[in-house]
mmCIF file of C-alpha atoms and ligand atoms in Angstrom:
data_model
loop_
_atom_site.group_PDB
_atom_site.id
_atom_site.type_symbol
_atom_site.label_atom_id
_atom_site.label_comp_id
_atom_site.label_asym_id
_atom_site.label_seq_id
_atom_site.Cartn_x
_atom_site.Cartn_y
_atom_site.Cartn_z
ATOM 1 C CA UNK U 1 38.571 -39.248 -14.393
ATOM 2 C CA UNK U 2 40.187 -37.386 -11.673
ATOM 3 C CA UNK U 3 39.329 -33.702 -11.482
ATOM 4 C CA UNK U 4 41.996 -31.324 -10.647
ATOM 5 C CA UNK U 5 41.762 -31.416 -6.470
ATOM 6 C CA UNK U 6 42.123 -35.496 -6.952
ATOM 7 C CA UNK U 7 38.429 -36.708 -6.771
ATOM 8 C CA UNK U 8 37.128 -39.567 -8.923
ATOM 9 C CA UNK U 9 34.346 -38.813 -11.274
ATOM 10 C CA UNK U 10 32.271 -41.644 -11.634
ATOM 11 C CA UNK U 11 28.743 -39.996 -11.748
ATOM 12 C CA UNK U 12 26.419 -38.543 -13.604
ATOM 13 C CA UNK U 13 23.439 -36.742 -13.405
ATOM 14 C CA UNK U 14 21.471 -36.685 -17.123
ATOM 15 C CA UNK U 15 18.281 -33.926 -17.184
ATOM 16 C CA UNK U 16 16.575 -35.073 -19.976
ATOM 17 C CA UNK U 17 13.620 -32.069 -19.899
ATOM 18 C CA UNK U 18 13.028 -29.091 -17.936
ATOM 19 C CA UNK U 19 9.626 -29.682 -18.512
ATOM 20 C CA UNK U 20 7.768 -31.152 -15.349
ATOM 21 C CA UNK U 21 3.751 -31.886 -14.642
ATOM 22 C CA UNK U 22 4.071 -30.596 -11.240
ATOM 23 C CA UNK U 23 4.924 -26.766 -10.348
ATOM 24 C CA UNK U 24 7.285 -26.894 -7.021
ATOM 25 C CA UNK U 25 6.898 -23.774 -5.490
ATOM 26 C CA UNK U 26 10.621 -24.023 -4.329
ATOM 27 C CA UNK U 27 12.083 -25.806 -7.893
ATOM 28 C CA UNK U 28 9.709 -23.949 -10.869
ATOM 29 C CA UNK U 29 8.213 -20.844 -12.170
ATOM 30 C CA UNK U 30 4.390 -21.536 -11.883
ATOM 31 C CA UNK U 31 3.452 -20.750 -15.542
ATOM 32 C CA UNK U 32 6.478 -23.791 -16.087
ATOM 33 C CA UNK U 33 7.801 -22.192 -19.305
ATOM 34 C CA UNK U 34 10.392 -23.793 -21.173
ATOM 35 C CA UNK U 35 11.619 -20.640 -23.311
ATOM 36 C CA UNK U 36 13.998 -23.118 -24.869
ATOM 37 C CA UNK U 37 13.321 -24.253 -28.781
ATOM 38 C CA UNK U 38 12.919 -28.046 -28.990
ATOM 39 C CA UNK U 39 16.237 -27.820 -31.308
ATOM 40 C CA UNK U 40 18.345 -26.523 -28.416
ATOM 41 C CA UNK U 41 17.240 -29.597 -26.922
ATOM 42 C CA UNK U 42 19.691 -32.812 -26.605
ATOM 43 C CA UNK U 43 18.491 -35.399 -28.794
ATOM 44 C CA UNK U 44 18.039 -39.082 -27.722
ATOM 45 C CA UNK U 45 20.977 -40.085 -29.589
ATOM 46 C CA UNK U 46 23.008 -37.222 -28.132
ATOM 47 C CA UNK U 47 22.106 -37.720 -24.609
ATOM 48 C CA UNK U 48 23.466 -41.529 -25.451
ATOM 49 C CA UNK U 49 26.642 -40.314 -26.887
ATOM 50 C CA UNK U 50 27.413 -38.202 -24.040
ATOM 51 C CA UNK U 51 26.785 -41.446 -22.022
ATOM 52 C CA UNK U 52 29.693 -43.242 -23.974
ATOM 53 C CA UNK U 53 31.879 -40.105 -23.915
ATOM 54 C CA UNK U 54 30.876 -39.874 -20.123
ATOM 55 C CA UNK U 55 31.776 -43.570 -19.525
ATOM 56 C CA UNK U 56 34.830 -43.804 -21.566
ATOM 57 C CA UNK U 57 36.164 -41.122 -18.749
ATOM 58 C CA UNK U 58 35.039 -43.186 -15.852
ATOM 59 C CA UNK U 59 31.571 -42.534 -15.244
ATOM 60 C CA UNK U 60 29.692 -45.338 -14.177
ATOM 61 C CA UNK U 61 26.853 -44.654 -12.449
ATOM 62 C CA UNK U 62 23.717 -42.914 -13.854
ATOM 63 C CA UNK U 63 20.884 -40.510 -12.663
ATOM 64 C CA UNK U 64 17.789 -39.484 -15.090
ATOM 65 C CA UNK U 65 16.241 -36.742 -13.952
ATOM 66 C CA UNK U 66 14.350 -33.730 -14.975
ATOM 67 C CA UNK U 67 12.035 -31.420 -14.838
ATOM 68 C CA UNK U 68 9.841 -34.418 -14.922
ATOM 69 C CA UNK U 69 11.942 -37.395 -16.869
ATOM 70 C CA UNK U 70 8.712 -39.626 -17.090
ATOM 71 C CA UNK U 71 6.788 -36.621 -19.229
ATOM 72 C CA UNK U 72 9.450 -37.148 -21.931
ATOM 73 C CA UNK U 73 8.129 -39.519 -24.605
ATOM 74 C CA UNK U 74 11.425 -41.408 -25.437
ATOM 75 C CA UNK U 75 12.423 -41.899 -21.507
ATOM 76 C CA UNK U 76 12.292 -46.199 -21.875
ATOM 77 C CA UNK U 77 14.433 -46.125 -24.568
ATOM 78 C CA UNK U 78 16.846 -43.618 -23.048
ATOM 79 C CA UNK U 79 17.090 -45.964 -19.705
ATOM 80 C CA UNK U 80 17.528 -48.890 -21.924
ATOM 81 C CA UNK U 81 20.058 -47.300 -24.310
ATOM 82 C CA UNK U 82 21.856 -45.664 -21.324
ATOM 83 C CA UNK U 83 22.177 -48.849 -19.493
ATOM 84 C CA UNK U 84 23.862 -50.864 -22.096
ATOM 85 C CA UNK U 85 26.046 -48.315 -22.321
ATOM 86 C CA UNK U 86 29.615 -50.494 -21.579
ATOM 87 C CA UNK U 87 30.847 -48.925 -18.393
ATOM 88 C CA UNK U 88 27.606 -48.094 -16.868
ATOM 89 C CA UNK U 89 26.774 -50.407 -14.267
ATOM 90 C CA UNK U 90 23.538 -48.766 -12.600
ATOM 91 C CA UNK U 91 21.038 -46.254 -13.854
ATOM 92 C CA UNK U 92 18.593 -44.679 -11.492
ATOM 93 C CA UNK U 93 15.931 -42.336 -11.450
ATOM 94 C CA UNK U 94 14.266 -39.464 -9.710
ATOM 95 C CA UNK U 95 10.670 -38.995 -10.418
ATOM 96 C CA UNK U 96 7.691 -37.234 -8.444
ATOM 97 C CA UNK U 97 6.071 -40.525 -9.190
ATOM 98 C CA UNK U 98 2.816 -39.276 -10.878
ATOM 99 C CA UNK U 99 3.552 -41.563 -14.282
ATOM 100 C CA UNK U 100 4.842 -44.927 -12.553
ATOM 101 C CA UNK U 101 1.435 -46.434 -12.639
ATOM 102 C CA UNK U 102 1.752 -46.866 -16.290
ATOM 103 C CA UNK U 103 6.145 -47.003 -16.270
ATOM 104 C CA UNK U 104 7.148 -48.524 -13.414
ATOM 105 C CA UNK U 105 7.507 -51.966 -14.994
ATOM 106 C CA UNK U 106 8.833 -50.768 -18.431
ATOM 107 C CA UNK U 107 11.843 -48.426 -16.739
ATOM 108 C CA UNK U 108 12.548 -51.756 -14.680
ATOM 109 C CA UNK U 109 12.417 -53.959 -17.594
ATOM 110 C CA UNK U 110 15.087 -50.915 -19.283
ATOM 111 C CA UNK U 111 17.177 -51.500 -16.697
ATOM 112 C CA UNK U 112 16.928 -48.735 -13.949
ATOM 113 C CA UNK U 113 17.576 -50.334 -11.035
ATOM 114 C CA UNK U 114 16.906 -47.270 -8.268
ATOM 115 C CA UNK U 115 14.305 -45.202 -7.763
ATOM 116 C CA UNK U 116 14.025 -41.765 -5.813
ATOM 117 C CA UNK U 117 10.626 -40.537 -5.244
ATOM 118 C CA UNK U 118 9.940 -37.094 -4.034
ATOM 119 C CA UNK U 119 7.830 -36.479 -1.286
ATOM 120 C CA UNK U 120 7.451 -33.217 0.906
ATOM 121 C CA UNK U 121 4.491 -33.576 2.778
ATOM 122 C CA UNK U 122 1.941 -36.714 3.471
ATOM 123 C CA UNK U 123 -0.747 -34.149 3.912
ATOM 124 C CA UNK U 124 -3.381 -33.597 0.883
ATOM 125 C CA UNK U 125 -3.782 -29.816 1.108
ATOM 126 C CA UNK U 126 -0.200 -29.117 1.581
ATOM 127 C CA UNK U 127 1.142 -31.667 -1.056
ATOM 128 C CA UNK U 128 -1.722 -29.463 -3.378
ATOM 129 C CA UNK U 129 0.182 -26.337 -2.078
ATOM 130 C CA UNK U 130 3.413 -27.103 -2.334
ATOM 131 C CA UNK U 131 2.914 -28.883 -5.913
ATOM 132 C CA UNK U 132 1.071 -26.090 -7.046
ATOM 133 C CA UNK U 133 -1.235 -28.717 -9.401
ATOM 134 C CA UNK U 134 -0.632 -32.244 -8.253
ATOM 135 C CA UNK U 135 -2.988 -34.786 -5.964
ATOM 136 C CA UNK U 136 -1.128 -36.959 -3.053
ATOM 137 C CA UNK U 137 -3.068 -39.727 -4.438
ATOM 138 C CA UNK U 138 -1.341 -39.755 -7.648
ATOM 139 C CA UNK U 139 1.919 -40.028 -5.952
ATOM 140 C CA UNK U 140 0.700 -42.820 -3.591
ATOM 141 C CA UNK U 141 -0.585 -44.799 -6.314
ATOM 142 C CA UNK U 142 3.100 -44.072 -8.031
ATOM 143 C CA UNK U 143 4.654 -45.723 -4.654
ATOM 144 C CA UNK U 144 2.610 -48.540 -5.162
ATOM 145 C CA UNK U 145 3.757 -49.333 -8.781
ATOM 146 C CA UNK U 146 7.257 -48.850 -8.009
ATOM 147 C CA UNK U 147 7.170 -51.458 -5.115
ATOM 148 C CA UNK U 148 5.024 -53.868 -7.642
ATOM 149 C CA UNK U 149 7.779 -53.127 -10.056
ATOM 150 C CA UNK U 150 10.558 -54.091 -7.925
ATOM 151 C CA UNK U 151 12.931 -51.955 -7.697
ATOM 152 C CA UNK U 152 16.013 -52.841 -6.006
ATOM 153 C CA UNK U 153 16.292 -49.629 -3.685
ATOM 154 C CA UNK U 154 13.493 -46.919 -3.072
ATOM 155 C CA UNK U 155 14.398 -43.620 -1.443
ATOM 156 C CA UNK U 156 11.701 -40.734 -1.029
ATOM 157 C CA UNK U 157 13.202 -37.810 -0.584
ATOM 158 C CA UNK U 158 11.744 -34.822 1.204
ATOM 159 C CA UNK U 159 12.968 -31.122 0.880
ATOM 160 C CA UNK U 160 13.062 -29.776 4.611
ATOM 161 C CA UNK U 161 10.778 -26.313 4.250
ATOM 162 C CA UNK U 162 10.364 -24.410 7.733
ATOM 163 C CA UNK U 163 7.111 -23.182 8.378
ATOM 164 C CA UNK U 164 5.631 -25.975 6.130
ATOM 165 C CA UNK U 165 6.870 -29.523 6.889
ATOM 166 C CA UNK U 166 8.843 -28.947 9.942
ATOM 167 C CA UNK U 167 6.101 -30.535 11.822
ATOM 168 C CA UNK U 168 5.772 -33.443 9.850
ATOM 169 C CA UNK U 169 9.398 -35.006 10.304
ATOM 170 C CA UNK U 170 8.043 -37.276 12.579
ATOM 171 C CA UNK U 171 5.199 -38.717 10.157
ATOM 172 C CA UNK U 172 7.374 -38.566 7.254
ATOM 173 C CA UNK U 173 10.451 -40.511 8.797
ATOM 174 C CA UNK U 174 7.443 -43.059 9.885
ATOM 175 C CA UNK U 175 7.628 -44.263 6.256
ATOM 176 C CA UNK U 176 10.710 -46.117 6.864
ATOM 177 C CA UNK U 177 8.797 -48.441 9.686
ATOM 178 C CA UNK U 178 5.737 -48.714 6.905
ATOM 179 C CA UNK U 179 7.774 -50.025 3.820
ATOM 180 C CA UNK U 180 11.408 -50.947 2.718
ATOM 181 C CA UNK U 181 12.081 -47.175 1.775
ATOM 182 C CA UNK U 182 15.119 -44.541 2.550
ATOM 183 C CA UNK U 183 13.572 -41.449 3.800
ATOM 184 C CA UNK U 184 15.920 -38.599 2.909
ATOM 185 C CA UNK U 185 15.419 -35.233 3.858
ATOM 186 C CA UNK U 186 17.392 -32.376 2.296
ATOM 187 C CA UNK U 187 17.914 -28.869 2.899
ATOM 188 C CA UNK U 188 16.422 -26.533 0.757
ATOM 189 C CA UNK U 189 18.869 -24.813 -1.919
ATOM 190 C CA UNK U 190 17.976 -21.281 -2.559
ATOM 191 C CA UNK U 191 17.903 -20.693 -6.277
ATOM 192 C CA UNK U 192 17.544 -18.408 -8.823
ATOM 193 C CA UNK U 193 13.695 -18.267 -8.515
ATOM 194 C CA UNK U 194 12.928 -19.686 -4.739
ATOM 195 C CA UNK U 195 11.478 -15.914 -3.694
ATOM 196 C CA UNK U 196 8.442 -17.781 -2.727
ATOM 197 C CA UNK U 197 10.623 -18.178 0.670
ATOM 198 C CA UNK U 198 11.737 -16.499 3.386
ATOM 199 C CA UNK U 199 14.786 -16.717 5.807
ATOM 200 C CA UNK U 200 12.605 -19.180 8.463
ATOM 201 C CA UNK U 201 12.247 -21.670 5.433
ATOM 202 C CA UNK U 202 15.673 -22.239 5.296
ATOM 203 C CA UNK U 203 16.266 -24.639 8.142
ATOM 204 C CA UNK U 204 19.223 -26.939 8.690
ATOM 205 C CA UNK U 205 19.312 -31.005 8.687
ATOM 206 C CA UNK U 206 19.667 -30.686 12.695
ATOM 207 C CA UNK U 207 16.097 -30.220 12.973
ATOM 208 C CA UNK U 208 15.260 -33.706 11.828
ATOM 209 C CA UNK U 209 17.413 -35.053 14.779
ATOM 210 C CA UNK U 210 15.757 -32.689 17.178
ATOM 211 C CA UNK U 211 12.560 -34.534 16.437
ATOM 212 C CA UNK U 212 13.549 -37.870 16.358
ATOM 213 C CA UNK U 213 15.657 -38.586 19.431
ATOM 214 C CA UNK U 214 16.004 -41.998 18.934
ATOM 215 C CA UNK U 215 17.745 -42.194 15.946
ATOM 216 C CA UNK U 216 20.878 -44.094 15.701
ATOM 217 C CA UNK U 217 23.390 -43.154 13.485
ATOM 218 C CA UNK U 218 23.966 -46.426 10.852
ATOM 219 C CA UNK U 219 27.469 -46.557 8.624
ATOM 220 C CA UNK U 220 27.625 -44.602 5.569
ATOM 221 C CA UNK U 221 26.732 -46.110 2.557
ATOM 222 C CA UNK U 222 29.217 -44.100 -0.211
ATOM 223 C CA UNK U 223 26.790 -41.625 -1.012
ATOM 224 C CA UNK U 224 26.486 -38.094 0.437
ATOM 225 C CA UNK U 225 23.797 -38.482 3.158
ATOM 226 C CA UNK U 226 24.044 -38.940 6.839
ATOM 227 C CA UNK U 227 22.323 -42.135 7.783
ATOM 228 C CA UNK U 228 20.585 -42.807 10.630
ATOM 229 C CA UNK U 229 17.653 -45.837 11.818
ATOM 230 C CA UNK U 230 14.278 -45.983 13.922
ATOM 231 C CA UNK U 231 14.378 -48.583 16.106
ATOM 232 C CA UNK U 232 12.073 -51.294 14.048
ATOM 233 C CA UNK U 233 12.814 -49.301 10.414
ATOM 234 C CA UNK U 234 13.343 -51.267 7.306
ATOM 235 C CA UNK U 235 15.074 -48.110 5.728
ATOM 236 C CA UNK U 236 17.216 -45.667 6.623
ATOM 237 C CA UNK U 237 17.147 -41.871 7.507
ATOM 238 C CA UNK U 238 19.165 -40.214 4.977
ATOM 239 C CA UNK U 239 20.168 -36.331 6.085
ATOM 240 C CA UNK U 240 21.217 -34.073 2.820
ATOM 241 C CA UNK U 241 22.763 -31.064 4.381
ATOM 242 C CA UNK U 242 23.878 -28.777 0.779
ATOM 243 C CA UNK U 243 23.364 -25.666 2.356
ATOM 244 C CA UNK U 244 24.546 -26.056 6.461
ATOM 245 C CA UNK U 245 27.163 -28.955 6.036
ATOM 246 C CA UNK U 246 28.811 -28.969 2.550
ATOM 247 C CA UNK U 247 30.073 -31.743 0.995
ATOM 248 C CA UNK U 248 31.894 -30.350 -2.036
ATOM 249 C CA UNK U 249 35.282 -32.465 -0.672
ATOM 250 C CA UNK U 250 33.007 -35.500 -1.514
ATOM 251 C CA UNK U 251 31.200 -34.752 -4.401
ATOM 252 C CA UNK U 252 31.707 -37.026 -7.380
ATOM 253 C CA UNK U 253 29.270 -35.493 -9.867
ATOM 254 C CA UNK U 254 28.546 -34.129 -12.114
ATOM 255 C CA UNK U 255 25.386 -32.819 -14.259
ATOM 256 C CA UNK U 256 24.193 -32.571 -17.805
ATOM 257 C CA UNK U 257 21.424 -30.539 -18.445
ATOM 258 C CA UNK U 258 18.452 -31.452 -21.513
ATOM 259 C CA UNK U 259 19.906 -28.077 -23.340
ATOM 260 C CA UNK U 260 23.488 -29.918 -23.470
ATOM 261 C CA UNK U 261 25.216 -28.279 -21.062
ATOM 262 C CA UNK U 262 27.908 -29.716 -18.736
ATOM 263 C CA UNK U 263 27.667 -28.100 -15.403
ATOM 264 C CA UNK U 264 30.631 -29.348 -13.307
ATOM 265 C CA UNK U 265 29.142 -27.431 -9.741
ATOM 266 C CA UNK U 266 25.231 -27.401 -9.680
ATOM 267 C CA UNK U 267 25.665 -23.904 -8.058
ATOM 268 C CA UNK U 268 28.282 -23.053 -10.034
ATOM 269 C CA UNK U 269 27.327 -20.692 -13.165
ATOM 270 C CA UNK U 270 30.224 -22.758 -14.919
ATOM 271 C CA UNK U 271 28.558 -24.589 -18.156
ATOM 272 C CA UNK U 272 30.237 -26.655 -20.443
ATOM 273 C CA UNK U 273 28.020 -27.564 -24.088
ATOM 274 C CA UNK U 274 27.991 -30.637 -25.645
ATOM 275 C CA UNK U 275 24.730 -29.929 -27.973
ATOM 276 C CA UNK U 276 25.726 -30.661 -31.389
ATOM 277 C CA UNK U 277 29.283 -32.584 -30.783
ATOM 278 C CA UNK U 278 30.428 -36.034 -31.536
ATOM 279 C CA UNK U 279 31.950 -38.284 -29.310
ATOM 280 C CA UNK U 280 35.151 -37.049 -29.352
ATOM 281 C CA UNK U 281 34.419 -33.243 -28.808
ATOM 282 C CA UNK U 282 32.362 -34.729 -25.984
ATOM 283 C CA UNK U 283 35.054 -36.661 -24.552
ATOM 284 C CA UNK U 284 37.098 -33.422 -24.731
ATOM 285 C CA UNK U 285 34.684 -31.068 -23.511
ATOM 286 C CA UNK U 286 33.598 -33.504 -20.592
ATOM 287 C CA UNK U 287 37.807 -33.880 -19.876
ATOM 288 C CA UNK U 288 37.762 -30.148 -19.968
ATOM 289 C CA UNK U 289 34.306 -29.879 -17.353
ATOM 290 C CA UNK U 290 35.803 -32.010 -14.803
ATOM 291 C CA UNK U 291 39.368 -30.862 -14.782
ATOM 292 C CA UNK U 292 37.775 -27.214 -13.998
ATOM 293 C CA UNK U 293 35.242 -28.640 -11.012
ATOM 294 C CA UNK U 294 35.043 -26.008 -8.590
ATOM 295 C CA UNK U 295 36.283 -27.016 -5.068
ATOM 296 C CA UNK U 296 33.245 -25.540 -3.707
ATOM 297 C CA UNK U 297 29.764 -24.381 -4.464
ATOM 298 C CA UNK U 298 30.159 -21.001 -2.452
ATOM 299 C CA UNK U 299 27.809 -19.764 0.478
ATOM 300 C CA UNK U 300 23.700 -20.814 0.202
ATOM 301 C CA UNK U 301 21.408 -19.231 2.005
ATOM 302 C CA UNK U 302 18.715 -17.247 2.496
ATOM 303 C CA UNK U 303 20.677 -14.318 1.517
ATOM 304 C CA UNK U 304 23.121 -16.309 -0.821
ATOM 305 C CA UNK U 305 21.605 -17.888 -4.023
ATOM 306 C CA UNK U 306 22.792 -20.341 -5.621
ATOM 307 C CA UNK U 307 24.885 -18.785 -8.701
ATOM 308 C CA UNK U 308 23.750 -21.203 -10.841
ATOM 309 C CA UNK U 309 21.651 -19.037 -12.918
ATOM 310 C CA UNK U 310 19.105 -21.856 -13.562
ATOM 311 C CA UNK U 311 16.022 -23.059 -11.588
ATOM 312 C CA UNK U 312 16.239 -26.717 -10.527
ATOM 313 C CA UNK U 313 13.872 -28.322 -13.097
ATOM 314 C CA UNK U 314 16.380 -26.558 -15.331
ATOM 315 C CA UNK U 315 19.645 -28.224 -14.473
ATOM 316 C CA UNK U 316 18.242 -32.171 -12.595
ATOM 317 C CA UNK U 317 18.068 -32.368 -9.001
HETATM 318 N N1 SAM C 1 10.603 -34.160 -11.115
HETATM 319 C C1 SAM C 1 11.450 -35.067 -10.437
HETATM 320 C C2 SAM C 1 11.136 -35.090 -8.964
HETATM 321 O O1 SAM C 1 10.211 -34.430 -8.527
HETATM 322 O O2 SAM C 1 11.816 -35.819 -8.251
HETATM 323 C C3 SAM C 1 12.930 -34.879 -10.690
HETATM 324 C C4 SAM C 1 13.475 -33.503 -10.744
HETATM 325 S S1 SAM C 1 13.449 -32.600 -9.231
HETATM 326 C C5 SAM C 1 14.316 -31.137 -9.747
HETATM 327 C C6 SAM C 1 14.636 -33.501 -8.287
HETATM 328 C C7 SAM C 1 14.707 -33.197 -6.829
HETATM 329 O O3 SAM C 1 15.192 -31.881 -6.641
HETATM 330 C C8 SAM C 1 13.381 -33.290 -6.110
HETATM 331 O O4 SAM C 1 13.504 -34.188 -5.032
HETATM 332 C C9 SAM C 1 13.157 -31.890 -5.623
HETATM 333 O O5 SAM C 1 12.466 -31.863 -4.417
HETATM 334 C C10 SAM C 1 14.582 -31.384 -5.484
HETATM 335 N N2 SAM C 1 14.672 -29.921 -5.471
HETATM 336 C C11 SAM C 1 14.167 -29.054 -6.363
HETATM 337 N N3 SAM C 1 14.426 -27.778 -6.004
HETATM 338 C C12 SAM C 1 15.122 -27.842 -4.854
HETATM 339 C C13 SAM C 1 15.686 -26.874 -3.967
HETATM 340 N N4 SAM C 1 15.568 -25.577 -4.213
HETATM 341 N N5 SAM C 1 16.342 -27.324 -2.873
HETATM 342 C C14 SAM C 1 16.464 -28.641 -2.616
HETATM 343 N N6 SAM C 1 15.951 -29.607 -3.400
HETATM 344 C C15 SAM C 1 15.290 -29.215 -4.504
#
C-alpha cells in the first residue's frame, strides 16, 4: 500500500510485549512496569490476523520485537504462524539474546530467518550498567546459539551513547573481522523517559567514521543504514542516523505495538487500534494508518523528545 506522499509499505514491525528481562537505562523505566492489564494485550490470534490484514495491503516483510519478544511464552508459534502467513516472505527478529541458548533453533525451525542482536558495550561492568540487571556472558553465549542455529543474516546493533561507548567503536566494529556479523550502530532517540541522559550522550553517526578511518563505504543494501567495510571484515558497518540524518523520505514502516496499536511514525503520538477487530476492521484501520503516515518524525534531540508518548520497550525498536 502506498501511503499518501507515494511510499510503498511493505514492512512491519510487530511488539509482541513491553515486558523485557533487561532494564536499558536509555529504552525502560527500571522498576519495568507494564501498567497494562493482560486483556489490553493483543492476543496470539490477533497479532496473526493483523499479519493477514497487514499482508493483504502489501506488507511483506516482518520484525518481532519487544520489550523482550523471547520472554513471551507463545513467541515459536507466533514466528511460525506469522511466517506462513501468504504474503510474508521473511520474518526477523530483534532480541538482546539472553534466551537464544534454549530458542535459537526452535525460532529457526519457525521460520525467522534474521536475527538482530543488541549489543552496546563488550565490556562486563558497563554492559551490567547499561542493562541495569543483565551479564555479558549471557549475551555471548546467545551469539553463540544463534550462529549454531544458522541464521541466514546476523546484525548486532549498538546504540551510540557519548560518554559511555564512544571509546569502544573501535572494539565493537572489530566484531565484523571476528564473525560473519553486521555491526550497526545507531543514534540514540531521546524518548519519553531517556532523562538518565544528558546533551553529550547524544552524539551523531559521524563519530563512528572519525574512529575508523579506513572504512570504505560498500553499496546500500535497501534498508536504512549507511554501509561501510574494514578492510578484511566479513560484515558490514551499518550507520543508523534517526536523530542527525533523517530518513523519513525512506521509511517503509510501520509498527504495531503488543496493546494493538498501529503507530504509523514511531515518534509520532499518532496511534491507530486494532485490539479487538476482525480482519476487515483491521484491513481498514491499517488502510487508514498508512494513508495518514507523517512525512516526518519532527526534531530529536537532546532538547526535542520524541512525541511518541511511549518508551521504546513500549512501541518495538
Ligand atoms: N529487547 C530487544 C532488544 O534488546 O533488542 C528488542 C527490543 S529493543 C526496544 C530494540 C532495539 O531498540 C534495541 O537495539 C535497543 O537498543 C533499541 N533502542 C531502545 N531504546 C532506544 C533509544 N532511545 N534510541 C535508540 N535505540 C533504542
Amino acid at each position: 500500500m502506498i501511503d499518501r506522499l507515494g511510499c510503498n509499505i511493505t514492512y512491519m514491525r510487530i511488539s509482541v510485549t513491553d515486558k523485557c528481562n533487561l532494564r536499558c537505562r536509555y529504552c525502560m523505566p527500571e522498576d519495568g512496569v507494564c501498567k497494562k492489564d493482560h486483556a489490553d494485550m493483543m492476543t496470539e490470534n490477533e497479532i496473526i490476523t493483523a499479519v493477514e490484514a497487514a499482508a493483504s495491503l502489501g506488507i511483506t516483510k516482518l520484525r518481532i520485537t519487544g520489550g523482550e519478544p523471547l520472554v513471551k511464552k507463545n513467541i515459536v508459534s507466533i514466528c511460525r504462524r506469522a511466517a506462513a502467513v501468504e504474503g510474508i516472505k521473511e520474518v526477523c527478529l530483534t532480541t538482546n539474546g539472553v534466551l537464544l541458548p534454549e530458542l535459537a533453533k526452535p525460532l529457526k525451525e519457525a521460520g525467522v530467518k534474521r536475527l538482530n542482536l543488541s549489543l552496546d558495550t563488550l565490556d562486563r561492568e558497563k554492559y551490567a550498567y547499561i542493562t541495569r540487571i543483565g551479564k555479558l556472558d549471557h549475551f555471548l553465549a546467545g551469539l553463540d546459539a544463534a550462529f549454531e542455529a544458522g541464521f541466514e543474516k546476523i546484525k548486532i546493533n549498538a546504540v551510540l551513547i557519548g560518554g559511555f561507548n564512544d571509546d569502544e567503536i573501535r572494539q565493537l566494529a572489530g566484531l565484523t573481522k571476528q564473525y560473519p556479523v553486521d555491526m550497526r550502530f545507531i543514534e540514540m532517540m531521546p524518548m519519553y523517559d531517556s532523562g538518565d541522559f544528558d546533551e553529550k550522550a547524544f552524539i551523531p553517526y559521524t563519530r563512528v567514521l572519525d574512529a575508523l578511518p579506513e572504512a570504505v563505504p560498500v553499496p546500500h543494501d535497501g534498508g536504512v543504514a549507511k554501509l561501510y567495510r574494514l578492510p578484511g571484515a566479513q560484515g558490514n558497518i551499518g550507520l543508523i542516523s534517526p536523530v542527525s540524518a533523517h530518513f523519513c523520505s525512506e521509511c517503509n514502516r510501520i509498527r504495531l505495538t503488543a496493546d494493538g496499536k498501529i503507530k504509523p511514525c514511531l515518534h509520532s503520538a499518532d496511534e491507530y487500534s486494532l485490539k479487538g477487530l476482525d480482519f476487515d476492521g483491521m484491513k481498514k484501520t491499517l488502510e487508514e494508518a498508512i494513508w495518514n503516515k507523517p512525512s516526518w518524525h519532527g526534531d530529536l534531540d537532546a532538547l526535542h523528545r520524541s512525541q511518541a508518548g511511549r518508551n521504546m520497550n513500549q512501541i518495538g525498536g
